[in-house]
PDB file of C-alpha atoms in Angstrom:
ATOM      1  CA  UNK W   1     119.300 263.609 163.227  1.00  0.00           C
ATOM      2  CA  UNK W   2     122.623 264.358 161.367  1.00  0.00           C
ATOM      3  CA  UNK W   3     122.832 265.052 157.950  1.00  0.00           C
ATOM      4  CA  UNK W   4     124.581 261.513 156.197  1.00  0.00           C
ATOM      5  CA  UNK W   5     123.232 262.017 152.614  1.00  0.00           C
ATOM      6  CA  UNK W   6     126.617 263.378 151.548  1.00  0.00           C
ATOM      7  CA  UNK W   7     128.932 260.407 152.144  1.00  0.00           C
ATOM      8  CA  UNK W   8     130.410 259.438 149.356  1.00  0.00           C
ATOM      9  CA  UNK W   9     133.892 261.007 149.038  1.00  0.00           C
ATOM     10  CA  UNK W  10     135.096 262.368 145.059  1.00  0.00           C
ATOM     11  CA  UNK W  11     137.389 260.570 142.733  1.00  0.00           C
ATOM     12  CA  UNK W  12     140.609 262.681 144.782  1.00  0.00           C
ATOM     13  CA  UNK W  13     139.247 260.711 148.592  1.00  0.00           C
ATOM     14  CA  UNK W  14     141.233 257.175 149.767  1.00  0.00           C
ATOM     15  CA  UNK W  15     137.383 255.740 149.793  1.00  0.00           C
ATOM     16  CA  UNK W  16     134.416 254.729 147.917  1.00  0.00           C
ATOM     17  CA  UNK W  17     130.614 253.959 148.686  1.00  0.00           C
ATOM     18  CA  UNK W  18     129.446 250.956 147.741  1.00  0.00           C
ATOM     19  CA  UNK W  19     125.958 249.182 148.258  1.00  0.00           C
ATOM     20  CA  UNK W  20     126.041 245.998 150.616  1.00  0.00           C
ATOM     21  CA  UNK W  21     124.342 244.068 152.942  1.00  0.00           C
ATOM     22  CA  UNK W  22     124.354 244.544 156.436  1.00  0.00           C
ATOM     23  CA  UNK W  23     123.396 242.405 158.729  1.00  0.00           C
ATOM     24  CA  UNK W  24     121.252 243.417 161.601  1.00  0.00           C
ATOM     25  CA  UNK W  25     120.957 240.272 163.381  1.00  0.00           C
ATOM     26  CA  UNK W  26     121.447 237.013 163.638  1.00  0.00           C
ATOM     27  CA  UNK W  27     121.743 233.479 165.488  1.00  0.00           C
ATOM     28  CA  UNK W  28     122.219 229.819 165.764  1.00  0.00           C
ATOM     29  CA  UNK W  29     120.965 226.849 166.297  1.00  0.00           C
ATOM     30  CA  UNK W  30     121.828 223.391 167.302  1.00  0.00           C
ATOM     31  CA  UNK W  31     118.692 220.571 167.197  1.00  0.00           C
ATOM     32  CA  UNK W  32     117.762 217.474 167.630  1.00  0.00           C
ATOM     33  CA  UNK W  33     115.018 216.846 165.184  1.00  0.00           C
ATOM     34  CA  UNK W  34     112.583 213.855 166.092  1.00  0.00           C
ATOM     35  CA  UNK W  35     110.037 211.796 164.598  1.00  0.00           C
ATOM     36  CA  UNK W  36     109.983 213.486 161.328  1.00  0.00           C
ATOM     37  CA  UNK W  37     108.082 211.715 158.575  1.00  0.00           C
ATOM     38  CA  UNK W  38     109.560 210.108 155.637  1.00  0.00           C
ATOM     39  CA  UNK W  39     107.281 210.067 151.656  1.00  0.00           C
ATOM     40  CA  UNK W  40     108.499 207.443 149.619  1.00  0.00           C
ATOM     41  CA  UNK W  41     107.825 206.683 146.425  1.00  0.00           C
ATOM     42  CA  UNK W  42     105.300 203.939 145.506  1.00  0.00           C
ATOM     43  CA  UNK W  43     108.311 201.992 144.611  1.00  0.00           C
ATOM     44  CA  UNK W  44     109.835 202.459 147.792  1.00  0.00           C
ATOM     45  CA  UNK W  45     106.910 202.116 149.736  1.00  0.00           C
ATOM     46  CA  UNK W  46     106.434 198.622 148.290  1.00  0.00           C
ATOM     47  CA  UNK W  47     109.455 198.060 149.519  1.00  0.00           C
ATOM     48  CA  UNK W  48     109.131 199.783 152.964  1.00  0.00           C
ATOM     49  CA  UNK W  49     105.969 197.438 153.360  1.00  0.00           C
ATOM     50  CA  UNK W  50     108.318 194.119 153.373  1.00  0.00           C
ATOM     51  CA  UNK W  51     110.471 195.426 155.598  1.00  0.00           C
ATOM     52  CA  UNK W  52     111.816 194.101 159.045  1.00  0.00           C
ATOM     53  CA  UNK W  53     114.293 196.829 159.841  1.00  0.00           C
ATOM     54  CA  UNK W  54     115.410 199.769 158.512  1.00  0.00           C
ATOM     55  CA  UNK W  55     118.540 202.358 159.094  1.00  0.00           C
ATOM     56  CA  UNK W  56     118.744 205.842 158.721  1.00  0.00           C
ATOM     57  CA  UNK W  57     121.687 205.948 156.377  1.00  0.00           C
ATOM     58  CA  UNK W  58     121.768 210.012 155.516  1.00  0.00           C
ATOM     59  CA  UNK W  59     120.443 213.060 155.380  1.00  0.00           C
ATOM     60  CA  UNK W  60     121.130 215.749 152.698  1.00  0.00           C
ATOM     61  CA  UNK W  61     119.820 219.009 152.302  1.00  0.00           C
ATOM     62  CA  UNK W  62     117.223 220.187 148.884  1.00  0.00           C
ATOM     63  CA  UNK W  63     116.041 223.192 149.723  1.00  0.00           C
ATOM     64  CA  UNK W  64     115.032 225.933 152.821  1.00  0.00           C
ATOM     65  CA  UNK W  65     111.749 228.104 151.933  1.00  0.00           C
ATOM     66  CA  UNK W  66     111.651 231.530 154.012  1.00  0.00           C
ATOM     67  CA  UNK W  67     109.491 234.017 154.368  1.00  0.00           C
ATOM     68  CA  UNK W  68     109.630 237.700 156.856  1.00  0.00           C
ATOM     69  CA  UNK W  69     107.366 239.253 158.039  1.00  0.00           C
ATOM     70  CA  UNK W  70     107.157 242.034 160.370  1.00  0.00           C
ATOM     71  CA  UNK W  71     106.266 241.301 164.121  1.00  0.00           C
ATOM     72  CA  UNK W  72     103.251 243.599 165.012  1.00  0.00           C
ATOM     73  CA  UNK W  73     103.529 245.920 168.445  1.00  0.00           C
ATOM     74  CA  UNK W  74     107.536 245.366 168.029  1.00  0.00           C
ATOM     75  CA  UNK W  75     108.912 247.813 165.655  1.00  0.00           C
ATOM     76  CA  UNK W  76     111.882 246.960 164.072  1.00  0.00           C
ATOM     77  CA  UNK W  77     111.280 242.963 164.767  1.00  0.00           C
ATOM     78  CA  UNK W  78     110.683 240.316 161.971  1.00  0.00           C
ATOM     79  CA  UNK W  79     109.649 236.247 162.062  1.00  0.00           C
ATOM     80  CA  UNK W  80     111.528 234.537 159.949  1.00  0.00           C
ATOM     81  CA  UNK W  81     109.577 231.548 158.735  1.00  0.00           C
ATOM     82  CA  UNK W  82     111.937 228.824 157.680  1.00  0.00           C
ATOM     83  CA  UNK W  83     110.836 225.238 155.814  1.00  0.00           C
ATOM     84  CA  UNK W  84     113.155 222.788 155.393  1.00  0.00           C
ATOM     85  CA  UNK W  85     113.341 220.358 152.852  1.00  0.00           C
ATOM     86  CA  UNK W  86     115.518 217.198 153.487  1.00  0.00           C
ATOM     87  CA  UNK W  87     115.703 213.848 151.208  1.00  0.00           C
ATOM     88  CA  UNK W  88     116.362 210.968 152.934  1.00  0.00           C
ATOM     89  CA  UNK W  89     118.154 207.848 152.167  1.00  0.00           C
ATOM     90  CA  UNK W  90     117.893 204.535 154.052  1.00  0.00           C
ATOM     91  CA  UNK W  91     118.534 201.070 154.151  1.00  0.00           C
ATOM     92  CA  UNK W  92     115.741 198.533 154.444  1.00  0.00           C
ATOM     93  CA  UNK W  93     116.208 194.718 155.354  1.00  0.00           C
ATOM     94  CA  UNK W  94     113.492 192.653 153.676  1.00  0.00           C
ATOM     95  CA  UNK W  95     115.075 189.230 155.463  1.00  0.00           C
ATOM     96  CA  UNK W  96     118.949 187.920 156.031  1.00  0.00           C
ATOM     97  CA  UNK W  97     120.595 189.281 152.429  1.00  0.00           C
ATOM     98  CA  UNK W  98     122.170 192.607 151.266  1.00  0.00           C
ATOM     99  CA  UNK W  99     119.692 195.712 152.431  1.00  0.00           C
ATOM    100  CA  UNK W 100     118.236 198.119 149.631  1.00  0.00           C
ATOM    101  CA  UNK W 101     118.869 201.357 149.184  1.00  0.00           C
ATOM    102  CA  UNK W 102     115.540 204.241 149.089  1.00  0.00           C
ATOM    103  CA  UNK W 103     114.854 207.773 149.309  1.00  0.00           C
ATOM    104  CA  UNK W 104     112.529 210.076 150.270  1.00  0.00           C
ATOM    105  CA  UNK W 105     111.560 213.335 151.397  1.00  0.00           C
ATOM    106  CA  UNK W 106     111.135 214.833 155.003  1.00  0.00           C
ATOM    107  CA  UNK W 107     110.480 218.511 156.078  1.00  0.00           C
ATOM    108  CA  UNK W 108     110.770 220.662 159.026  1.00  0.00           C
ATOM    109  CA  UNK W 109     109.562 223.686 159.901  1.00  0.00           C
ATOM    110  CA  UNK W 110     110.714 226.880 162.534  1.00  0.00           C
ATOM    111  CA  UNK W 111     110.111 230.181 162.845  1.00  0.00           C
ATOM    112  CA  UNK W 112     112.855 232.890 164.469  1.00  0.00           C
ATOM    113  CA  UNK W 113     112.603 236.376 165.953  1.00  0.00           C
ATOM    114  CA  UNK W 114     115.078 238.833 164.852  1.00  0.00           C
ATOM    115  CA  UNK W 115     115.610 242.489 164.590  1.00  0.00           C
ATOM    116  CA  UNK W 116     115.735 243.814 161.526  1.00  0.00           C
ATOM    117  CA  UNK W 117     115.783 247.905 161.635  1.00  0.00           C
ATOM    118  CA  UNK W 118     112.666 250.158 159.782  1.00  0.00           C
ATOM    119  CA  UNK W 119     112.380 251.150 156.453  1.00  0.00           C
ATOM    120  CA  UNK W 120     109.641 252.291 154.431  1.00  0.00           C
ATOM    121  CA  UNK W 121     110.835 253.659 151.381  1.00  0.00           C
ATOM    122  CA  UNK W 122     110.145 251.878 148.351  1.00  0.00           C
ATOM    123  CA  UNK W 123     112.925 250.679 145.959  1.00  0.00           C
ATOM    124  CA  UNK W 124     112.921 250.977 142.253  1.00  0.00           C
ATOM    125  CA  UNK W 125     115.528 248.882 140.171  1.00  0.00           C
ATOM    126  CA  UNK W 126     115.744 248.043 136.979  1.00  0.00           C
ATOM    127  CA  UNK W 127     117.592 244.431 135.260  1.00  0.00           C
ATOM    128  CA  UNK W 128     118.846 244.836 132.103  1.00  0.00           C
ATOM    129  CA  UNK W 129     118.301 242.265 129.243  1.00  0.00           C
ATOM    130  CA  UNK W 130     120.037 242.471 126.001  1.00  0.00           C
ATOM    131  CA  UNK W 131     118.057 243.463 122.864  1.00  0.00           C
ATOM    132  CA  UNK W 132     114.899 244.224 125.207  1.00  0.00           C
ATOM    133  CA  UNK W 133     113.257 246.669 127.526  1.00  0.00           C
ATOM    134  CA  UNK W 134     114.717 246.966 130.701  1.00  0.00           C
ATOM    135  CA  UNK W 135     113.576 244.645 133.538  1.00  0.00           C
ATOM    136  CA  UNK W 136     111.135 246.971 135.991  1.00  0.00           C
ATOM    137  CA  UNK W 137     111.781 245.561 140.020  1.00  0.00           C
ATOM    138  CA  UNK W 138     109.885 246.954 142.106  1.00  0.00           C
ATOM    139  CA  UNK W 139     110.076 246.327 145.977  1.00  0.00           C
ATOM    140  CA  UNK W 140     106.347 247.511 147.422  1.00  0.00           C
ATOM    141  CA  UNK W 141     107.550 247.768 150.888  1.00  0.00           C
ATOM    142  CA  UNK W 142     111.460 247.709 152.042  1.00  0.00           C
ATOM    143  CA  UNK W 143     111.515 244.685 154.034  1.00  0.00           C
ATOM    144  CA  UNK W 144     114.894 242.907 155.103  1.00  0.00           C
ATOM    145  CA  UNK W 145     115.940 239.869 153.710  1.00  0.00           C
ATOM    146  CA  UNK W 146     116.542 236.855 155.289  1.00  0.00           C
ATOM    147  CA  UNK W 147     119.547 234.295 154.582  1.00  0.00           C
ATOM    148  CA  UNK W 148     120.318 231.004 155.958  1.00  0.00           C
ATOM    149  CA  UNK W 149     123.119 228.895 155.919  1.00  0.00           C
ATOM    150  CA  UNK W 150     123.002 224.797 157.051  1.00  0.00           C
ATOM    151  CA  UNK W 151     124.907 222.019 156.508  1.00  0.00           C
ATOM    152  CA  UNK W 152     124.055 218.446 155.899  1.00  0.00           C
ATOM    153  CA  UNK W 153     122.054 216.964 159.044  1.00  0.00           C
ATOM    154  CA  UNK W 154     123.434 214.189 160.966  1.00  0.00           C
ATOM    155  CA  UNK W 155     121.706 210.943 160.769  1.00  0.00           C
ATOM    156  CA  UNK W 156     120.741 209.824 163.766  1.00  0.00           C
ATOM    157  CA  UNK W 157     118.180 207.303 164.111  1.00  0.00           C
ATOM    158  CA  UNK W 158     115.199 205.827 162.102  1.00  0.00           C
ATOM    159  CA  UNK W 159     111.801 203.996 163.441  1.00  0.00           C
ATOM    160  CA  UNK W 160     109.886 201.689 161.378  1.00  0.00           C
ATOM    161  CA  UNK W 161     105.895 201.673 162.637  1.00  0.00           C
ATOM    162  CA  UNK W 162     102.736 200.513 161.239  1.00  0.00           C
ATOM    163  CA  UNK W 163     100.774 202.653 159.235  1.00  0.00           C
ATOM    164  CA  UNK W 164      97.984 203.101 161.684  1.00  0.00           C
ATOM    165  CA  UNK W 165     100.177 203.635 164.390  1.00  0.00           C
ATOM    166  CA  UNK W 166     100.498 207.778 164.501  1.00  0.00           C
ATOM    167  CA  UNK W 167     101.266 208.170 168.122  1.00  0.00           C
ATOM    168  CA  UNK W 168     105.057 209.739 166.391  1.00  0.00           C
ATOM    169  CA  UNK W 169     102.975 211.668 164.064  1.00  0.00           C
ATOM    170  CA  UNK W 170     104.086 215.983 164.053  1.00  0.00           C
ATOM    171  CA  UNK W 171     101.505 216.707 160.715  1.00  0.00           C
ATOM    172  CA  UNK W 172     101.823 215.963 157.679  1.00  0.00           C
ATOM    173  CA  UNK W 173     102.488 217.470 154.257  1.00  0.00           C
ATOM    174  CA  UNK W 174     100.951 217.888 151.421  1.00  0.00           C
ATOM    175  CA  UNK W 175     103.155 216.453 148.884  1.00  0.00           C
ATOM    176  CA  UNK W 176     100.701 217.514 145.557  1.00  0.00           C
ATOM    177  CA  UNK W 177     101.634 221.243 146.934  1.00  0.00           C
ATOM    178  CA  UNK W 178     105.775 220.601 146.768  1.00  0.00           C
ATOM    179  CA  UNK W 179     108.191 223.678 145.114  1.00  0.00           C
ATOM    180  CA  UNK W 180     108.857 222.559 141.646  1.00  0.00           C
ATOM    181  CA  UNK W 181     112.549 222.154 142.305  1.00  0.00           C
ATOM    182  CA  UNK W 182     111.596 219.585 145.512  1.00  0.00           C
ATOM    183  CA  UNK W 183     109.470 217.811 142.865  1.00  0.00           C
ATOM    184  CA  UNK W 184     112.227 217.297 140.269  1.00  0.00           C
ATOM    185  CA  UNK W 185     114.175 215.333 142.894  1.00  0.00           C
ATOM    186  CA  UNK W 186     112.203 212.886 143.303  1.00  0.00           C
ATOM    187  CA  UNK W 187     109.049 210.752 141.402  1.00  0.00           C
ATOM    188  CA  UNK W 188     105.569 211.205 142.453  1.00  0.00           C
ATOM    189  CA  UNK W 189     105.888 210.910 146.261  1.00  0.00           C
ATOM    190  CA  UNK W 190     102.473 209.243 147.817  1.00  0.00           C
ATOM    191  CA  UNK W 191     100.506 210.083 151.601  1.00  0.00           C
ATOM    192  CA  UNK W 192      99.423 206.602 151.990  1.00  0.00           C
ATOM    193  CA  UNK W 193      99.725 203.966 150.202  1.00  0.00           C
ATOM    194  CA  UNK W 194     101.184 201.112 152.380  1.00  0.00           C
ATOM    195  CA  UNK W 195     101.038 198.986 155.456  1.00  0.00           C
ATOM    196  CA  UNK W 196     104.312 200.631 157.015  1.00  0.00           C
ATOM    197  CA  UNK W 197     105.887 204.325 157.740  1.00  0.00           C
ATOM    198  CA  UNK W 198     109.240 205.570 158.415  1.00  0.00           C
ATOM    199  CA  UNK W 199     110.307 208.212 160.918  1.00  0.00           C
ATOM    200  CA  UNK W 200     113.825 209.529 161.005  1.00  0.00           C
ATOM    201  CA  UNK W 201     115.881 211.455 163.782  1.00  0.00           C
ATOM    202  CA  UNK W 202     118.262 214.309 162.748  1.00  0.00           C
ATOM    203  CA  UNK W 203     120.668 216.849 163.885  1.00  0.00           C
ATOM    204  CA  UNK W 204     120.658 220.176 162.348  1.00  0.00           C
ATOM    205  CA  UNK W 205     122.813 222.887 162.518  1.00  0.00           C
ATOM    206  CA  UNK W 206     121.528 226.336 161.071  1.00  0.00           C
ATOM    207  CA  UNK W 207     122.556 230.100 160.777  1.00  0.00           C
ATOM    208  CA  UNK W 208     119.890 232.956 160.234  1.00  0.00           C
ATOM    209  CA  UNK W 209     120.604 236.374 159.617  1.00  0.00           C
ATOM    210  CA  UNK W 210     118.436 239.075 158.642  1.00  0.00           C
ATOM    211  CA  UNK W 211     119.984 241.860 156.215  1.00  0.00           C
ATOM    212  CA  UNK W 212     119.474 244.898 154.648  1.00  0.00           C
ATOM    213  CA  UNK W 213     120.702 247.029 151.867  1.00  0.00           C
ATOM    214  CA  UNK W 214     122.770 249.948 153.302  1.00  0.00           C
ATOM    215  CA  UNK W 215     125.377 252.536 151.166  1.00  0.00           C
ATOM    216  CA  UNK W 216     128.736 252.509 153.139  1.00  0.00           C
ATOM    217  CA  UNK W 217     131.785 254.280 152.608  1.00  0.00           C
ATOM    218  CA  UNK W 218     134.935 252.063 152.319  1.00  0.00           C
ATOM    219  CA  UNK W 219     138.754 252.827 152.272  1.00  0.00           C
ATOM    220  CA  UNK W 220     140.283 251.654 148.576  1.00  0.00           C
ATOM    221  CA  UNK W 221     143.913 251.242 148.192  1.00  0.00           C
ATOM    222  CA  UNK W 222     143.544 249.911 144.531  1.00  0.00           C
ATOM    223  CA  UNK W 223     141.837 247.714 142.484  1.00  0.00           C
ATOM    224  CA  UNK W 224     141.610 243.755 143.176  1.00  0.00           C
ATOM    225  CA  UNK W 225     143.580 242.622 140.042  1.00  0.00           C
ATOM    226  CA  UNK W 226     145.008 238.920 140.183  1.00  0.00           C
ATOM    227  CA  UNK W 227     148.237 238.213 139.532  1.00  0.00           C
ATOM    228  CA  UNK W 228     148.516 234.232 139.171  1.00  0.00           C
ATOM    229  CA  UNK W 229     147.770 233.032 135.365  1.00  0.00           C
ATOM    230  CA  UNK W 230     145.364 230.984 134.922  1.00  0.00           C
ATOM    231  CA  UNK W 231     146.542 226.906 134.525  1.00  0.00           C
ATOM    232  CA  UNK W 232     145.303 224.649 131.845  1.00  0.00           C
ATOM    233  CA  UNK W 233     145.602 221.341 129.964  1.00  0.00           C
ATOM    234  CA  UNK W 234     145.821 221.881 126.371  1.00  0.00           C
ATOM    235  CA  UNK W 235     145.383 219.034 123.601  1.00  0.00           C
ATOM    236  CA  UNK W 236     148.762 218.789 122.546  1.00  0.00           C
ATOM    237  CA  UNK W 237     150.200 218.549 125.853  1.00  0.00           C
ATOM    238  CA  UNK W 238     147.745 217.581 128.685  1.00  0.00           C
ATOM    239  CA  UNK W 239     150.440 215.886 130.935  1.00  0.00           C
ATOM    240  CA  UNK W 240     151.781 219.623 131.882  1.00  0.00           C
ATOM    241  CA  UNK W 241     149.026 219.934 133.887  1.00  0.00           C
ATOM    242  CA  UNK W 242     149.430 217.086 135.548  1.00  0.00           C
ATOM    243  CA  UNK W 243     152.518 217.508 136.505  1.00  0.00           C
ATOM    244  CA  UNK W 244     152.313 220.701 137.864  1.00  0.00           C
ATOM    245  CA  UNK W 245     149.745 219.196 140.553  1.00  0.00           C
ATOM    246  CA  UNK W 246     150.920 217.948 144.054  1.00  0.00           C
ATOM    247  CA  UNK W 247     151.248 214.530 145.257  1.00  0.00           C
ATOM    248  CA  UNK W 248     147.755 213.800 146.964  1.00  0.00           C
ATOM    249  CA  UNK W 249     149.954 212.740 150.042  1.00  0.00           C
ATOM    250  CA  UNK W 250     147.448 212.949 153.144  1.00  0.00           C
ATOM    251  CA  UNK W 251     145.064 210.696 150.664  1.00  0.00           C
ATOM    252  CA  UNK W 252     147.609 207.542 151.336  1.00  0.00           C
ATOM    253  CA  UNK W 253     148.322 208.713 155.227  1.00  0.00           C
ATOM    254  CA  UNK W 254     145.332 209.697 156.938  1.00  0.00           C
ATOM    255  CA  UNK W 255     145.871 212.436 159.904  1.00  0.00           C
ATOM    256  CA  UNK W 256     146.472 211.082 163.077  1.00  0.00           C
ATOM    257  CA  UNK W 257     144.128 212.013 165.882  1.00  0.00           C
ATOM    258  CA  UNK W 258     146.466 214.364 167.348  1.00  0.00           C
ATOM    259  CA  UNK W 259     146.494 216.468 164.167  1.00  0.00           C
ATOM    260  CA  UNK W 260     142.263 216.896 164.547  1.00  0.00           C
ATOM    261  CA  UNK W 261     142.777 217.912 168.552  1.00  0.00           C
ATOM    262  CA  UNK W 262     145.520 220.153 167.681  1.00  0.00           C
ATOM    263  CA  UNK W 263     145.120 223.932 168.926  1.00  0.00           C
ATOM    264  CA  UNK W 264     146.127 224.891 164.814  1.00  0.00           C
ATOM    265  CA  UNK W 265     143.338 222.778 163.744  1.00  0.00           C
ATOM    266  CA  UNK W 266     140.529 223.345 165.999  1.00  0.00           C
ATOM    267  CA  UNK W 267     141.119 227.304 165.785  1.00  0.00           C
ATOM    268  CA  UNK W 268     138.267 229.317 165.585  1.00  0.00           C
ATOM    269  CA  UNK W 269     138.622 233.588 164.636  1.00  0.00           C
ATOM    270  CA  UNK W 270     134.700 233.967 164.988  1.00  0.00           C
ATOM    271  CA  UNK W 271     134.958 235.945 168.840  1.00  0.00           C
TER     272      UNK W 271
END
């Protein structure tokens, strides 16, 4: 193996080490995402439990829990165990007038196999806080870290069942076991407390990657100093901010279709 501990170039070199993440590996995925079970409220289930119809209106993103761990006989390999947390808005019909508006939580769960390199030395850090000691970090074992990127799901399609009717039914979840920041979303979510249960269809788009923290030597021309001043209103005159702003144009003629199927528009540099 080659010697690489001396890298890093002197003040007189055109480059610089600097510590980054580097990915190892990564993917995507596009799916459809049935029959997943929505906790109301006990507001909402009251609600729910008069209803005659009920349509899926959107889908937003709270929160993705992951967790890696290493994949045994497969050196190098790591699952990445991914929970998703979604909250869920819909429209119930109780009879002919205006529907009603309600949200509440859904989750999904997957688990990915990527590679993610060896490493077994441990890392020290430290975090500094002002006016006390020094933050200790200490990582046991030099695992990579996982990050994931999704948008907003796609809101396909809701069911409204019976409550004793769990032919749809994928597990459930225990909703007295929630992340704190999950919980803060919402008010107490309830199991089972009504006559009726919602199940919602989604599309989900996700991107996993699996990183780790390498030193890499990069070329530096010069530092990244900005050169536009910073723009703002003051209290004597807060018109000459306004005036410096653009007329909002495309907001009073929407793009014709042509412009979304354009080659411009639709170009892609990820090869």
């Amino acid at each position: 193996m080659s010697e690489k501990l001396n890298c890093c170039p002197n003040d007189s070199g055109n480059g610089v080490c600097i510590q980054t993440d580097k990915i190892y590996d990564s993917c995507r995925d596009k799916e459809c995402i049935e029959n997943l079970r929505v906790y109301l409220t006990e507001a909402g289930q009251q609600i729910l439990d008069r209803a005659i119809n009920v349509k899926f209106k959107k889908a937003e993103i709270i929160w993705v829990y992951s967790d890696v761990e290493a994949v045994p006989f497969n050196n190098g390999y790591f699952t990445v165990d991914l929970k998703f947390f979604f909250r869920i808005k819909l429209d119930v019909f109780c009879g002919v007038g205006q529907p009603t508006c309600i949200e509440g939580l859904a989750t999904f769960d997957k688990k990915v196999i990527l590679f993610g390199s060896e490493g077994s030395a441990k890392v020290f850090t430290s975090k500094y806080k002002p006016d006390e000691s020094d933050t200790q970090l200490w990582q046991k074992t030099n695992l990579p870290k996982a990050q994931i990127e999704v948008v907003d799901p796609i809101a396909l399609a809701a069911r409204l069942v019976e409550g004793n009717n769990c032919d749809c039914c994928c597990g459930e979840t225990d909703v007295n076991s929630l992340p704190e920041c999950v919980c803060r979303v919402f008010d107490d979510l309830i199991v089972d407390n009504g006559t009726k249960r919602v199940y919602v269809t989604l599309g989900l788009f996700t991107i996993t990657r699996i990183m780790r923290k390498v030193q890499l030597v990069v070329p530096v021309i010069d530092f990244c100093i900005p050169e536009n001043e910073c723009i703002a209103s003051t209290e004597n005159n807060p018109c000459e901010l306004f005036e410096r702003l653009t007329f909002p144009v495309d907001e009073f003629f929407p793009p014709e279709r042509n412009h979304f199927d354009s080659p411009d528009y639709n170009n892609c540099c990820c090869n």
